[in-house]
XYZ file of C-alpha atoms in Angstrom:
163
model
C -17.248 0.240 0.745
C -19.979 -2.203 1.029
C -21.175 -4.706 -0.950
C -23.039 -2.177 -3.413
C -21.411 1.058 -2.559
C -24.785 2.281 -0.343
C -22.996 5.427 0.974
C -22.118 6.110 -3.726
C -18.490 7.044 -2.238
C -16.419 7.628 -4.677
C -12.513 9.061 -3.304
C -11.733 10.012 0.353
C -13.047 13.626 0.161
C -16.483 11.310 0.116
C -15.923 9.317 3.127
C -14.884 12.528 5.103
C -17.840 15.174 3.875
C -20.139 12.595 4.186
C -18.527 12.193 8.365
C -18.839 7.911 6.774
C -18.043 5.559 9.222
C -13.772 4.813 8.878
C -11.353 1.522 9.313
C -8.364 3.609 9.484
C -4.738 2.245 9.504
C -2.697 1.847 12.303
C -0.439 5.254 13.198
C 2.692 4.793 10.822
C 2.068 1.833 8.506
C 2.333 2.409 4.270
C -1.486 2.579 4.095
C -2.007 5.516 6.919
C 0.702 7.045 5.231
C -0.760 7.012 1.736
C -4.068 7.885 3.122
C -2.653 10.489 4.380
C -1.139 11.977 1.310
C -4.232 11.303 -0.814
C -6.240 13.034 1.694
C -3.731 17.212 1.335
C -3.715 17.875 -2.222
C -7.843 18.186 -0.863
C -6.832 20.559 1.732
C -8.365 17.493 4.199
C -6.814 17.027 7.624
C -5.450 13.423 8.224
C -7.527 14.140 11.984
C -11.122 15.655 9.246
C -10.910 11.028 9.459
C -10.353 10.295 13.023
C -14.326 11.122 15.052
C -16.623 8.879 16.896
C -16.902 5.473 14.984
C -13.121 5.759 13.627
C -11.839 2.187 14.645
C -7.595 1.323 13.239
C -7.069 -2.035 12.374
C -3.358 -3.007 11.756
C -3.530 -5.218 8.453
C -5.834 -4.959 5.790
C -7.635 -7.883 5.725
C -8.816 -6.374 9.815
C -9.625 -3.377 7.362
C -11.705 -5.272 5.239
C -13.158 -7.279 8.058
C -14.970 -3.890 9.971
C -15.820 -2.703 6.926
C -18.447 -6.938 5.653
C -19.266 -6.656 10.023
C -20.300 -2.749 9.526
C -18.202 -1.921 11.855
C -17.444 0.977 9.169
C -18.894 2.399 6.092
C -15.206 2.727 4.662
C -11.226 1.670 5.051
C -8.333 2.011 2.901
C -6.873 -1.556 1.558
C -5.826 -3.620 -0.705
C -8.629 -4.683 -3.875
C -7.471 -8.170 -2.535
C -8.741 -8.669 0.927
C -11.686 -6.731 -0.327
C -13.146 -8.799 -2.254
C -11.878 -11.682 0.104
C -15.488 -10.111 1.848
C -17.232 -9.334 -1.421
C -16.651 -6.044 -0.802
C -16.170 -3.102 -3.169
C -13.338 -1.742 -3.733
C -12.708 1.862 -5.558
C -9.576 1.986 -6.190
C -7.767 5.323 -5.198
C -4.029 4.454 -7.063
C -1.816 2.098 -8.234
C 1.596 1.084 -6.136
C 4.613 -0.780 -7.141
C 6.458 -3.160 -4.614
C 10.048 -3.853 -4.685
C 12.299 -6.779 -3.188
C 15.070 -4.511 -1.914
C 18.833 -6.589 -1.305
C 22.202 -4.546 -0.740
C 23.889 -5.359 -4.145
C 25.912 -7.942 -2.247
C 23.183 -10.356 -0.764
C 22.326 -10.878 -4.981
C 24.762 -13.876 -4.941
C 24.005 -15.089 -2.318
C 21.644 -19.086 -2.778
C 18.334 -17.722 -0.826
C 18.542 -14.574 -2.972
C 19.292 -16.644 -6.297
C 16.255 -18.985 -5.170
C 13.381 -16.241 -4.700
C 14.817 -14.549 -7.363
C 14.388 -17.843 -9.843
C 10.519 -18.930 -8.203
C 9.869 -14.657 -9.260
C 10.788 -14.946 -12.610
C 9.134 -18.172 -12.825
C 6.041 -18.284 -14.939
C 3.740 -20.341 -12.636
C 4.496 -18.051 -10.255
C 3.716 -15.025 -12.019
C 0.333 -16.610 -13.002
C -0.733 -17.286 -9.410
C -0.142 -13.641 -8.935
C -2.099 -12.820 -12.014
C -5.346 -14.904 -9.620
C -4.799 -12.498 -6.920
C -8.008 -9.001 -7.331
C -5.128 -6.024 -7.354
C -2.139 -7.276 -8.277
C 0.158 -7.535 -11.886
C 3.856 -9.273 -11.730
C 6.282 -6.573 -13.368
C 9.932 -7.148 -14.116
C 9.902 -10.553 -13.114
C 13.444 -10.570 -10.961
C 14.422 -8.701 -12.728
C 17.770 -6.730 -10.797
C 17.372 -2.591 -10.685
C 19.531 -0.058 -9.526
C 17.670 2.151 -7.082
C 17.644 4.768 -8.388
C 16.653 3.204 -11.701
C 13.229 2.320 -9.306
C 12.364 4.610 -7.838
C 14.358 7.955 -10.497
C 13.116 10.804 -7.616
C 15.589 8.630 -5.123
C 18.383 10.438 -3.934
C 21.299 9.083 -1.722
C 21.894 11.526 0.360
C 25.007 11.896 2.205
C 25.796 10.114 5.783
C 25.719 13.115 9.203
C 29.021 13.505 10.926
C 28.446 12.053 14.634
C 28.698 14.632 17.287
C 32.737 14.177 18.624
C 33.489 10.799 20.800
C 30.745 9.191 19.252
């Protein structure tokens, strides 16, 4: 939101209720999916954000630019982008990010080098300088089910005959 939060927005229902100009992320993006999910517990349809003045952007920085330029009043994005443009930031959710690879790839030299960087205290200190980020896991290897306990593997569907 704009510096000083002049519309006194606190959450996405405020955005819908007040009819503010919204900077949306493109359909299919993780941020767009998250926005849609955050509206549902309030009984709000994501289409309620799509009204005259709504812009669609393809990055967190583009959303921040739209708000900073006055083209939009609010948008969903990361704190680092908001702070880069001198905007206020209202946290809606915390997300965990994982780097995922096949177990066979863990021994590849490039993956080993990346894991060393991720575990390096210097990299972690650098991450701590970014608003909204905190290093966790430090290059630790987790199974998918340990990292995402709700995850369940599905049995592949049989292919139709002839395929």
